[in-house]
PDB file of C-alpha atoms in Angstrom:
ATOM      1  CA  MET A  26     -78.129  31.664  17.512  1.00 57.00           C
ATOM      2  CA  LYS A  27     -78.252  28.101  16.143  1.00 55.00           C
ATOM      3  CA  LYS A  28     -77.045  29.381  12.784  1.00 54.00           C
ATOM      4  CA  ILE A  29     -74.018  31.124  14.380  1.00 51.00           C
ATOM      5  CA  LEU A  30     -73.184  28.046  16.434  1.00 44.00           C
ATOM      6  CA  LEU A  31     -73.437  25.783  13.375  1.00 42.00           C
ATOM      7  CA  THR A  32     -71.188  28.136  11.353  1.00 44.00           C
ATOM      8  CA  LEU A  33     -68.655  28.216  14.180  1.00 40.00           C
ATOM      9  CA  VAL A  34     -68.603  24.387  14.449  1.00 40.00           C
ATOM     10  CA  MET A  35     -68.145  24.061  10.654  1.00 43.00           C
ATOM     11  CA  PHE A  36     -65.327  26.640  10.683  1.00 39.00           C
ATOM     12  CA  ILE A  37     -63.469  24.854  13.494  1.00 40.00           C
ATOM     13  CA  SER A  38     -63.940  21.440  11.827  1.00 39.00           C
ATOM     14  CA  THR A  39     -62.648  22.746   8.496  1.00 35.00           C
ATOM     15  CA  SER A  40     -59.606  24.315  10.190  1.00 38.00           C
ATOM     16  CA  VAL A  41     -58.771  21.049  11.949  1.00 35.00           C
ATOM     17  CA  ILE A  42     -59.121  19.047   8.711  1.00 36.00           C
ATOM     18  CA  PHE A  43     -56.868  21.451   6.744  1.00 34.00           C
ATOM     19  CA  HIS A  44     -54.325  21.535   9.574  1.00 35.00           C
ATOM     20  CA  SER A  45     -54.212  17.735   9.741  1.00 34.00           C
ATOM     21  CA  LYS A  46     -53.845  17.464   5.987  1.00 34.00           C
ATOM     22  CA  ALA A  47     -50.979  19.982   5.966  1.00 34.00           C
ATOM     23  CA  GLN A  48     -49.150  18.044   8.679  1.00 32.00           C
ATOM     24  CA  THR A  49     -49.603  14.780   6.788  1.00 31.00           C
ATOM     25  CA  GLN A  50     -48.264  16.288   3.575  1.00 31.00           C
ATOM     26  CA  LYS A  51     -45.257  17.685   5.415  1.00 32.00           C
ATOM     27  CA  ILE A  52     -44.412  14.241   6.801  1.00 33.00           C
ATOM     28  CA  ASP A  53     -44.927  12.578   3.399  1.00 33.00           C
ATOM     29  CA  ASN A  54     -42.452  14.982   1.789  1.00 31.00           C
ATOM     30  CA  CYS A  55     -39.705  14.155   4.315  1.00 41.00           C
ATOM     31  CA  ASP A  56     -36.662  12.768   2.493  1.00 74.00           C
ATOM     32  CA  PHE A  57     -36.192   9.087   3.239  1.00 77.00           C
ATOM     33  CA  PHE A  58     -32.421   9.597   2.967  1.00 82.00           C
ATOM     34  CA  ASP A  59     -32.487  11.494   6.296  1.00 87.00           C
ATOM     35  CA  THR A  60     -33.972   8.394   7.908  1.00 89.00           C
ATOM     36  CA  VAL A  61     -31.265   6.239   6.329  1.00 92.00           C
ATOM     37  CA  VAL A  62     -28.465   8.483   7.609  1.00 92.00           C
ATOM     38  CA  ASN A  63     -29.938   8.721  11.104  1.00 91.00           C
ATOM     39  CA  ASN A  64     -30.147   4.925  11.363  1.00 94.00           C
ATOM     40  CA  HIS A  65     -26.736   4.131   9.875  1.00 96.00           C
ATOM     41  CA  ASN A  66     -23.284   3.811  11.484  1.00 97.00           C
ATOM     42  CA  GLN A  67     -19.726   3.656  10.224  1.00 97.00           C
ATOM     43  CA  LEU A  68     -18.412   0.606  12.052  1.00 97.00           C
ATOM     44  CA  PHE A  69     -14.653   0.904  11.491  1.00 96.00           C
ATOM     45  CA  GLN A  70     -12.284   3.852  11.287  1.00 94.00           C
ATOM     46  CA  LEU A  71     -11.402   3.099   7.645  1.00 95.00           C
ATOM     47  CA  SER A  72     -14.739   1.735   6.378  1.00 97.00           C
ATOM     48  CA  CYS A  73     -16.157   5.013   5.029  1.00 96.00           C
ATOM     49  CA  ILE A  74     -16.265   3.778   1.403  1.00 97.00           C
ATOM     50  CA  PRO A  75     -18.428   0.698   2.067  1.00 98.00           C
ATOM     51  CA  SER A  76     -20.388   2.736   4.628  1.00 97.00           C
ATOM     52  CA  ALA A  77     -21.371   5.238   1.905  1.00 97.00           C
ATOM     53  CA  VAL A  78     -22.303   2.391  -0.454  1.00 98.00           C
ATOM     54  CA  GLU A  79     -24.442   0.813   2.289  1.00 97.00           C
ATOM     55  CA  MET A  80     -26.296   4.113   2.739  1.00 96.00           C
ATOM     56  CA  GLU A  81     -27.164   4.094  -0.975  1.00 95.00           C
ATOM     57  CA  LEU A  82     -28.379   0.488  -0.762  1.00 96.00           C
ATOM     58  CA  LYS A  83     -30.481   1.342   2.276  1.00 95.00           C
ATOM     59  CA  TYR A  84     -31.887   4.411   0.504  1.00 93.00           C
ATOM     60  CA  TYR A  85     -33.180   2.152  -2.256  1.00 92.00           C
ATOM     61  CA  ASP A  86     -34.556  -0.258   0.341  1.00 92.00           C
ATOM     62  CA  VAL A  87     -32.732  -3.258  -1.180  1.00 95.00           C
ATOM     63  CA  VAL A  88     -31.168  -4.086   2.196  1.00 96.00           C
ATOM     64  CA  ASP A  89     -32.413  -3.663   5.770  1.00 95.00           C
ATOM     65  CA  PHE A  90     -31.259  -0.910   8.122  1.00 95.00           C
ATOM     66  CA  ASP A  91     -29.194  -3.491  10.028  1.00 96.00           C
ATOM     67  CA  PHE A  92     -27.184  -4.415   6.873  1.00 98.00           C
ATOM     68  CA  TYR A  93     -23.440  -3.925   7.437  1.00 98.00           C
ATOM     69  CA  ASP A  94     -22.017  -6.783   5.347  1.00 98.00           C
ATOM     70  CA  LEU A  95     -19.820  -4.521   3.193  1.00 98.00           C
ATOM     71  CA  GLN A  96     -18.205  -2.820   6.188  1.00 97.00           C
ATOM     72  CA  ASN A  97     -17.776  -6.080   8.071  1.00 98.00           C
ATOM     73  CA  GLU A  98     -15.948  -7.548   5.075  1.00 97.00           C
ATOM     74  CA  TRP A  99     -13.837  -4.384   4.550  1.00 97.00           C
ATOM     75  CA  LYS A 100     -13.064  -3.638   8.218  1.00 97.00           C
ATOM     76  CA  ASN A 101      -9.983  -1.305   8.303  1.00 96.00           C
ATOM     77  CA  LYS A 102      -8.726  -2.080   4.788  1.00 94.00           C
ATOM     78  CA  THR A 103      -5.897   0.391   4.125  1.00 93.00           C
ATOM     79  CA  ASP A 104      -5.536  -0.074   0.359  1.00 94.00           C
ATOM     80  CA  GLY A 105      -9.191   0.328  -0.618  1.00 93.00           C
ATOM     81  CA  SER A 106     -10.654   2.889  -3.004  1.00 95.00           C
ATOM     82  CA  PHE A 107     -13.706   3.530  -5.174  1.00 96.00           C
ATOM     83  CA  ARG A 108     -12.044   1.089  -7.602  1.00 97.00           C
ATOM     84  CA  ASN A 109     -13.248  -1.742  -5.309  1.00 97.00           C
ATOM     85  CA  PHE A 110     -16.847  -0.868  -6.268  1.00 97.00           C
ATOM     86  CA  ASP A 111     -16.319   0.340  -9.859  1.00 97.00           C
ATOM     87  CA  ASN A 112     -18.712  -1.451 -12.249  1.00 97.00           C
ATOM     88  CA  LYS A 113     -19.857  -3.647  -9.382  1.00 97.00           C
ATOM     89  CA  GLU A 114     -23.515  -4.578  -9.125  1.00 97.00           C
ATOM     90  CA  LEU A 115     -24.940  -4.917  -5.634  1.00 97.00           C
ATOM     91  CA  TYR A 116     -28.604  -5.820  -5.172  1.00 95.00           C
ATOM     92  CA  GLY A 117     -29.468  -4.474  -8.632  1.00 94.00           C
ATOM     93  CA  ILE A 118     -27.526  -1.203  -8.263  1.00 96.00           C
ATOM     94  CA  THR A 119     -24.390  -0.795 -10.386  1.00 97.00           C
ATOM     95  CA  PHE A 120     -21.766   1.632  -9.073  1.00 98.00           C
ATOM     96  CA  SER A 121     -19.339   3.606 -11.271  1.00 97.00           C
ATOM     97  CA  GLN A 122     -16.146   5.428 -10.312  1.00 97.00           C
ATOM     98  CA  LYS A 123     -15.711   8.790 -12.080  1.00 97.00           C
ATOM     99  CA  PHE A 124     -13.132  11.588 -12.328  1.00 97.00           C
ATOM    100  CA  VAL A 125     -10.087   9.445 -11.584  1.00 93.00           C
ATOM    101  CA  LEU A 126      -7.716  12.251 -12.549  1.00 94.00           C
ATOM    102  CA  PRO A 127      -4.754  14.102 -11.033  1.00 93.00           C
ATOM    103  CA  ARG A 128      -5.887  16.702  -8.526  1.00 93.00           C
ATOM    104  CA  ASP A 129      -4.265  19.765  -9.996  1.00 93.00           C
ATOM    105  CA  ALA A 130      -4.979  23.001 -11.877  1.00 93.00           C
ATOM    106  CA  ASN A 131      -6.135  21.013 -14.941  1.00 95.00           C
ATOM    107  CA  PHE A 132      -8.846  19.093 -13.077  1.00 97.00           C
ATOM    108  CA  PRO A 133     -12.261  19.647 -14.801  1.00 97.00           C
ATOM    109  CA  ILE A 134     -14.077  20.958 -11.725  1.00 96.00           C
ATOM    110  CA  ASP A 135     -16.943  22.499 -13.723  1.00 97.00           C
ATOM    111  CA  SER A 136     -17.570  19.147 -15.420  1.00 97.00           C
ATOM    112  CA  LEU A 137     -17.480  17.385 -12.030  1.00 97.00           C
ATOM    113  CA  PHE A 138     -20.013  19.834 -10.581  1.00 98.00           C
ATOM    114  CA  GLN A 139     -22.279  19.492 -13.638  1.00 97.00           C
ATOM    115  CA  THR A 140     -22.176  15.693 -13.367  1.00 98.00           C
ATOM    116  CA  ILE A 141     -23.163  15.874  -9.691  1.00 97.00           C
ATOM    117  CA  GLU A 142     -25.941  18.354 -10.427  1.00 97.00           C
ATOM    118  CA  ASN A 143     -27.330  16.123 -13.190  1.00 96.00           C
ATOM    119  CA  GLU A 144     -27.343  13.106 -10.857  1.00 96.00           C
ATOM    120  CA  LEU A 145     -29.161  15.084  -8.155  1.00 94.00           C
ATOM    121  CA  LYS A 146     -31.727  16.382 -10.664  1.00 94.00           C
ATOM    122  CA  SER A 147     -32.471  12.781 -11.655  1.00 92.00           C
ATOM    123  CA  GLY A 148     -33.220  11.980  -8.005  1.00 90.00           C
ATOM    124  CA  LYS A 149     -29.967  10.182  -7.224  1.00 93.00           C
ATOM    125  CA  LYS A 150     -27.316  10.706  -4.581  1.00 95.00           C
ATOM    126  CA  VAL A 151     -23.564  10.910  -5.314  1.00 97.00           C
ATOM    127  CA  ILE A 152     -20.727   9.458  -3.235  1.00 97.00           C
ATOM    128  CA  ILE A 153     -17.778  11.849  -3.039  1.00 97.00           C
ATOM    129  CA  SER A 154     -14.291  11.701  -1.556  1.00 96.00           C
ATOM    130  CA  LEU A 155     -13.402  14.814   0.462  1.00 96.00           C
ATOM    131  CA  PRO A 156     -10.220  15.725   2.336  1.00 91.00           C
ATOM    132  CA  GLU A 157     -10.096  15.754   6.122  1.00 84.00           C
ATOM    133  CA  ASP A 158      -7.343  16.238   8.691  1.00 78.00           C
ATOM    134  CA  THR A 159      -5.896  12.722   8.406  1.00 76.00           C
ATOM    135  CA  GLY A 160      -6.628  11.890   4.764  1.00 84.00           C
ATOM    136  CA  TRP A 161      -9.890  11.493   2.845  1.00 91.00           C
ATOM    137  CA  HIS A 162     -13.419  10.660   3.979  1.00 94.00           C
ATOM    138  CA  MET A 163     -16.431   9.588   1.920  1.00 96.00           C
ATOM    139  CA  PHE A 164     -19.655  11.566   1.920  1.00 96.00           C
ATOM    140  CA  VAL A 165     -22.980  11.205   0.118  1.00 96.00           C
ATOM    141  CA  ILE A 166     -24.188  14.348  -1.637  1.00 96.00           C
ATOM    142  CA  CYS A 167     -27.937  14.341  -1.142  1.00 93.00           C
ATOM    143  CA  ASN A 168     -29.134  17.711  -2.422  1.00 92.00           C
ATOM    144  CA  GLN A 169     -28.308  21.145  -3.775  1.00 93.00           C
ATOM    145  CA  THR A 170     -29.182  24.419  -2.044  1.00 93.00           C
ATOM    146  CA  PRO A 171     -30.916  27.285  -3.893  1.00 93.00           C
ATOM    147  CA  ASP A 172     -27.537  29.062  -4.146  1.00 93.00           C
ATOM    148  CA  GLY A 173     -26.028  26.023  -5.928  1.00 94.00           C
ATOM    149  CA  GLU A 174     -23.961  24.521  -3.096  1.00 95.00           C
ATOM    150  CA  PHE A 175     -24.018  20.749  -2.484  1.00 96.00           C
ATOM    151  CA  VAL A 176     -25.013  19.292   0.905  1.00 94.00           C
ATOM    152  CA  SER A 177     -23.140  16.126   1.878  1.00 95.00           C
ATOM    153  CA  TYR A 178     -23.695  13.611   4.669  1.00 94.00           C
ATOM    154  CA  SER A 179     -21.455  10.994   6.222  1.00 95.00           C
ATOM    155  CA  LYS A 180     -21.069   9.037   9.423  1.00 95.00           C
ATOM    156  CA  LEU A 181     -18.231   8.764  11.879  1.00 92.00           C
ATOM    157  CA  GLY A 182     -19.290   5.938  14.138  1.00 94.00           C
ATOM    158  CA  SER A 183     -22.854   6.901  15.042  1.00 94.00           C
ATOM    159  CA  HIS A 184     -22.138  10.624  14.669  1.00 94.00           C
ATOM    160  CA  THR A 185     -23.659  12.283  11.589  1.00 92.00           C
ATOM    161  CA  LEU A 186     -21.430  14.675   9.650  1.00 92.00           C
ATOM    162  CA  ILE A 187     -23.068  17.334   7.464  1.00 92.00           C
ATOM    163  CA  LEU A 188     -21.163  19.579   5.055  1.00 93.00           C
ATOM    164  CA  ARG A 189     -22.894  22.523   3.447  1.00 93.00           C
ATOM    165  CA  ASN A 190     -19.816  23.773   1.557  1.00 94.00           C
ATOM    166  CA  THR A 191     -18.887  20.752  -0.565  1.00 96.00           C
ATOM    167  CA  LYS A 192     -18.020  22.784  -3.684  1.00 96.00           C
ATOM    168  CA  GLU A 193     -15.682  25.011  -1.713  1.00 95.00           C
ATOM    169  CA  ILE A 194     -13.864  21.974  -0.300  1.00 95.00           C
ATOM    170  CA  VAL A 195     -13.513  20.387  -3.760  1.00 96.00           C
ATOM    171  CA  LYS A 196     -12.124  23.614  -5.234  1.00 95.00           C
ATOM    172  CA  LYS A 197      -9.519  23.902  -2.459  1.00 94.00           C
ATOM    173  CA  SER A 198      -8.379  20.308  -3.074  1.00 94.00           C
ATOM    174  CA  ASN A 199      -8.178  20.800  -6.890  1.00 95.00           C
ATOM    175  CA  GLY A 200     -10.809  18.166  -7.606  1.00 95.00           C
ATOM    176  CA  THR A 201     -11.833  14.739  -6.384  1.00 96.00           C
ATOM    177  CA  GLU A 202     -13.356  11.406  -7.382  1.00 97.00           C
ATOM    178  CA  ILE A 203     -17.034  10.556  -7.202  1.00 98.00           C
ATOM    179  CA  MET A 204     -19.092   7.404  -7.466  1.00 98.00           C
ATOM    180  CA  THR A 205     -22.428   7.368  -9.263  1.00 97.00           C
ATOM    181  CA  TYR A 206     -24.788   4.463  -9.856  1.00 96.00           C
ATOM    182  CA  SER A 207     -27.523   3.158 -12.092  1.00 95.00           C
ATOM    183  CA  THR A 208     -30.646   1.321 -11.015  1.00 89.00           C
ATOM    184  CA  PRO A 209     -33.342  -0.680 -12.757  1.00 84.00           C
ATOM    185  CA  ALA A 210     -36.731   1.073 -12.983  1.00 74.00           C
ATOM    186  CA  ARG A 211     -38.216  -1.068 -10.206  1.00 67.00           C
ATOM    187  CA  LEU A 212     -35.799   0.525  -7.701  1.00 66.00           C
ATOM    188  CA  SER A 213     -36.549   4.162  -8.488  1.00 59.00           C
ATOM    189  CA  ARG A 214     -37.468   6.373  -5.527  1.00 59.00           C
ATOM    190  CA  GLY A 215     -40.264   8.913  -5.684  1.00 43.00           C
ATOM    191  CA  GLY A 216     -40.928   8.549  -9.410  1.00 37.00           C
ATOM    192  CA  ASN A 217     -37.495   9.843 -10.395  1.00 41.00           C
ATOM    193  CA  ASP A 218     -35.627   8.788 -13.510  1.00 38.00           C
ATOM    194  CA  PRO A 219     -34.040   5.425 -12.631  1.00 39.00           C
ATOM    195  CA  SER A 220     -31.373   5.433 -15.350  1.00 38.00           C
TER     196      SER A 220
END
């Protein structure tokens, strides 16, 4: 009887330890970018470009979650574009505007998609301009689904926007601009290639 009781106690203890370890690993694998998005706001109607840049800075933990300096400076700037951040270094991260081309039948969509995929594979996020009802809105592509589609996040005030059909939207608009970035090795997240 003692032997059965001891075996039962060991079995229950082992199950609890494995269950706890599995839960801990699940939490550790949670993408920090989700936390960034959930704690970020777009402050002004037209501040989606600096808002997206701020999300990248927050993702790399070079600014605090309450950092909104870029949006507060930009406010509702009507003549802004990715050009305002092209080749600009902020807190060690240098941003680059790409695919500044006419949006027409000659736009290199396959090259755009390959560039985005390469950035994601290296552990980075990509800022992308996507059409909406009243113009264009900036999103951050954070991952790629098993079927190859890109998932993009943005904010509208405190509301989180999630698009799971980014490629489809880009194809319908005959292309778009993106913004990539480079970081020094000390800022890499999760052991990914920092270049």
